[in-house]
CSV table of C-alpha atoms in Angstrom, one decimal:
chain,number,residue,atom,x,y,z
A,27,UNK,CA,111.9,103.1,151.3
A,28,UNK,CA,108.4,103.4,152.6
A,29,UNK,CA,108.0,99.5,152.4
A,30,UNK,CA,110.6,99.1,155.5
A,31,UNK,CA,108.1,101.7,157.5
A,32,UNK,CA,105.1,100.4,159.7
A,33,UNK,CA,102.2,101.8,160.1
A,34,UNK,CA,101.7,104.2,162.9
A,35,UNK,CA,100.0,102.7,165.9
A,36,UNK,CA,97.4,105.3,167.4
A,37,UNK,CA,95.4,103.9,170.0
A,38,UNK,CA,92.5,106.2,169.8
A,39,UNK,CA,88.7,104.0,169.3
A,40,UNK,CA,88.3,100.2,170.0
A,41,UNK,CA,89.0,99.2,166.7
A,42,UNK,CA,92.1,100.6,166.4
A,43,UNK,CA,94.5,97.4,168.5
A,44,UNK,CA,92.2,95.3,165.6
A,45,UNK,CA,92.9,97.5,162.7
A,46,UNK,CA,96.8,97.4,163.5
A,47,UNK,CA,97.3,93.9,164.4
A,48,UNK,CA,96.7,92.2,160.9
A,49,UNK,CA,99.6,94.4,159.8
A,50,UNK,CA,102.1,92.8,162.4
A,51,UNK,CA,100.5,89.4,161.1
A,52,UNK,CA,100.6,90.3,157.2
A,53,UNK,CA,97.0,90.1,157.1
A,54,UNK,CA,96.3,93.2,154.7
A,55,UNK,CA,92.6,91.9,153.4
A,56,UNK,CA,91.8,92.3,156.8
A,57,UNK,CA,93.4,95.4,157.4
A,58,UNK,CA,91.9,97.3,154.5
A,59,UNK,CA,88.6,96.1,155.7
A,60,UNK,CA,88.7,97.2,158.9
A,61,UNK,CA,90.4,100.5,158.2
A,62,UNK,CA,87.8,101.4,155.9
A,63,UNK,CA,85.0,100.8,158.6
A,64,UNK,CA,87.5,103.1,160.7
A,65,UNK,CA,87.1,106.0,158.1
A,66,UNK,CA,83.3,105.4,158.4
A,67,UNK,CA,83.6,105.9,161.6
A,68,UNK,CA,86.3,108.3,161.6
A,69,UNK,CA,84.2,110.8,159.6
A,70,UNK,CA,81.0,110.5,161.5
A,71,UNK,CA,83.0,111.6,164.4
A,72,UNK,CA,84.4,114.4,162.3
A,73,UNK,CA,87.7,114.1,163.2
A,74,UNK,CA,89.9,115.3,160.3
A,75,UNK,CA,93.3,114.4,162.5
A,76,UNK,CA,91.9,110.9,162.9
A,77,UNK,CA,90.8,110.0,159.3
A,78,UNK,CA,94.0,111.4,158.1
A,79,UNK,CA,95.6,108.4,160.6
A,80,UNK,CA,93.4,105.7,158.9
A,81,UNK,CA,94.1,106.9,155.9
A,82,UNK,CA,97.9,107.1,156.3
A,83,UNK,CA,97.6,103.5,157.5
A,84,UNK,CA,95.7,102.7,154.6
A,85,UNK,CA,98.2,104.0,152.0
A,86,UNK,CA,100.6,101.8,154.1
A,87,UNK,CA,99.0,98.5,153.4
A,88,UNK,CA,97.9,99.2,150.0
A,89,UNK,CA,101.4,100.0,149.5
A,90,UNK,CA,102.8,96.9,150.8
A,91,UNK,CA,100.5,95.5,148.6
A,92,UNK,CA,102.3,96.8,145.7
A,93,UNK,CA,98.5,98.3,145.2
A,94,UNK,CA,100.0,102.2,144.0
A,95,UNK,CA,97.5,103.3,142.6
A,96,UNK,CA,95.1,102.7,146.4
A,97,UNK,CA,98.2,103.6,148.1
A,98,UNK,CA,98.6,107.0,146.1
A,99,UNK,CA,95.0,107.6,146.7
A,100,UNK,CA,94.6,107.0,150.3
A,101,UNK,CA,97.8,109.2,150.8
A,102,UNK,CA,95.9,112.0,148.9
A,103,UNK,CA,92.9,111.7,150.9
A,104,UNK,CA,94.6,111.9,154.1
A,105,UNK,CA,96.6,114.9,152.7
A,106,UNK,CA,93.1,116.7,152.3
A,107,UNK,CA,92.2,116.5,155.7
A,108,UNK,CA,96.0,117.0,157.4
A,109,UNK,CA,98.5,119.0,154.7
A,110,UNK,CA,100.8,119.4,157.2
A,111,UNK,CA,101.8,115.8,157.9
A,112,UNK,CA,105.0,115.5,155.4
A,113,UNK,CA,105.2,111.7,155.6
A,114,UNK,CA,101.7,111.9,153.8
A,115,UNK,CA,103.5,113.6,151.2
A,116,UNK,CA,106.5,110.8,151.4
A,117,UNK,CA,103.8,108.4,151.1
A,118,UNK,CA,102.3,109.8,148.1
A,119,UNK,CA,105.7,110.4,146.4
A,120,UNK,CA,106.6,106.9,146.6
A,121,UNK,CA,103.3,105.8,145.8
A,122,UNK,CA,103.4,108.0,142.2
A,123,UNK,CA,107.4,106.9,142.2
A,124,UNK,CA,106.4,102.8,141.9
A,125,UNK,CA,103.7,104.1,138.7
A,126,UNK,CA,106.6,105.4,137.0
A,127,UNK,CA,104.9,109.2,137.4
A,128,UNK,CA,107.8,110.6,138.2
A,129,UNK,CA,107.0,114.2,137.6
A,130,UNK,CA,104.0,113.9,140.0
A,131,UNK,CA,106.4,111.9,142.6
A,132,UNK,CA,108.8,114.7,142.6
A,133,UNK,CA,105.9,117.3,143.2
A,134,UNK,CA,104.9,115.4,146.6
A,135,UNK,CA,108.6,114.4,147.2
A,136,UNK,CA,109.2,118.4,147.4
A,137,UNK,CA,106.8,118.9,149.4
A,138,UNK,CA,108.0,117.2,152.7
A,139,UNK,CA,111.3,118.6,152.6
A,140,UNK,CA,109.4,121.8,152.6
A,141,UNK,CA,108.0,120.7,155.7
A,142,UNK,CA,110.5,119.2,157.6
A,143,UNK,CA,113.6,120.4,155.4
A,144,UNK,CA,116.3,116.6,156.5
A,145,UNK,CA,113.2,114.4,155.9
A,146,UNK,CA,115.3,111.5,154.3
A,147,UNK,CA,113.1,109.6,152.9
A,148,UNK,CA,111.7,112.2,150.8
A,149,UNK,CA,115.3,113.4,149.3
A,150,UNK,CA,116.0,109.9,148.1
A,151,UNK,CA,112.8,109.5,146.7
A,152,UNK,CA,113.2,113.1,145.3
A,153,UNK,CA,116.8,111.9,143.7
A,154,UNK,CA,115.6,108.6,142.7
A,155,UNK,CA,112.9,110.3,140.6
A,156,UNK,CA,115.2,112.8,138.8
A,157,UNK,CA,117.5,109.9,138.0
A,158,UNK,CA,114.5,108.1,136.6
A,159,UNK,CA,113.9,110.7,134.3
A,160,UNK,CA,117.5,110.7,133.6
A,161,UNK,CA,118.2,114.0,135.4
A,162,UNK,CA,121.7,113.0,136.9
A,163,UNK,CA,123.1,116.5,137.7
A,164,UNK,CA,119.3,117.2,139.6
A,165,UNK,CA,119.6,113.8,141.7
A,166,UNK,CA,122.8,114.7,143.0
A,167,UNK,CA,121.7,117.4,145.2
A,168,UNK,CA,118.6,115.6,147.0
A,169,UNK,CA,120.8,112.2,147.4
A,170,UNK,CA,124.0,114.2,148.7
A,171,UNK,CA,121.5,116.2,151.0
A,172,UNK,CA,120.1,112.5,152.5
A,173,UNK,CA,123.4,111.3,152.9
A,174,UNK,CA,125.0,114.1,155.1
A,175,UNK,CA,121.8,113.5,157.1
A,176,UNK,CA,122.7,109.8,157.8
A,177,UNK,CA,124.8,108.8,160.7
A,178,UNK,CA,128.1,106.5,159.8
A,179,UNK,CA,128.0,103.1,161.4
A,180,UNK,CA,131.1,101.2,161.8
């Protein structure tokens, strides 16, 4: 789910058209280095809204990276500075989903519903982690919710 997203674009700083461009040309090394010297800057500038942006980014690439474990921590740091962003907690959730932690995956998965109560992406992640843990009946409800959401295309 989160590996068909692309990272937001925000054009805010002169580093951020060269922090988003190695994404469009699958050049993640690059991108992790230069949104790292973004956070640097980011938090010298003490702009919580901002470093919450790299960081989302971040978690992005990490996670195309199949790099969870970075992914799972960039979302969380992001989260810190802007818990109000539920795709933070989407990213997070499928992040935790991919270390087979499902319990913690469901926990952020909950969350952005909570949020933004037809956030898609977070109710098939929720369902896919209840049927991980083999919680069929508990999947159901989550999955059915996504799907009523989803407009038919014929």
């Amino acid at each position: 789910m989160l590996s068909r997203t692309r990272s937001t674009v925000v054009t805010r700083g002169p580093w951020w058209p060269r922090a988003n461009s190695p994404l469009t040309q699958d050049e993640y090394a690059s991108a992790i280095h230069i949104y790292n010297q973004a956070l640097t800057l980011a938090r010298a500038e003490g702009s919580r809204g901002l470093e919450a942006s790299i960081a989302y980014n971040l978690g992005q690439v990490y996670y195309h990276l199949g790099e969870y474990r970075a992914a799972a921590i960039a979302f969380k740091a992001a989260l810190r500075r802007q818990p109000s962003w539920d795709g933070l907690y989407d990213g997070l959730g499928w992040s935790r989903l991919k270390l087979g932690r499902y319990h913690l995956a469901i926990e952020a998965f909950q969350s952005a519903p909570d949020l933004s109560p037809e956030h898609r992406d977070a109710l098939v992640g929720l369902g896919t982690a209840q049927f991980e843990l083999g919680r069929y009946e508990a999947a159901v409800q989550p999955l059915d919710r996504a799907l009523r959401g989803m407009t038919t295309v014929v």
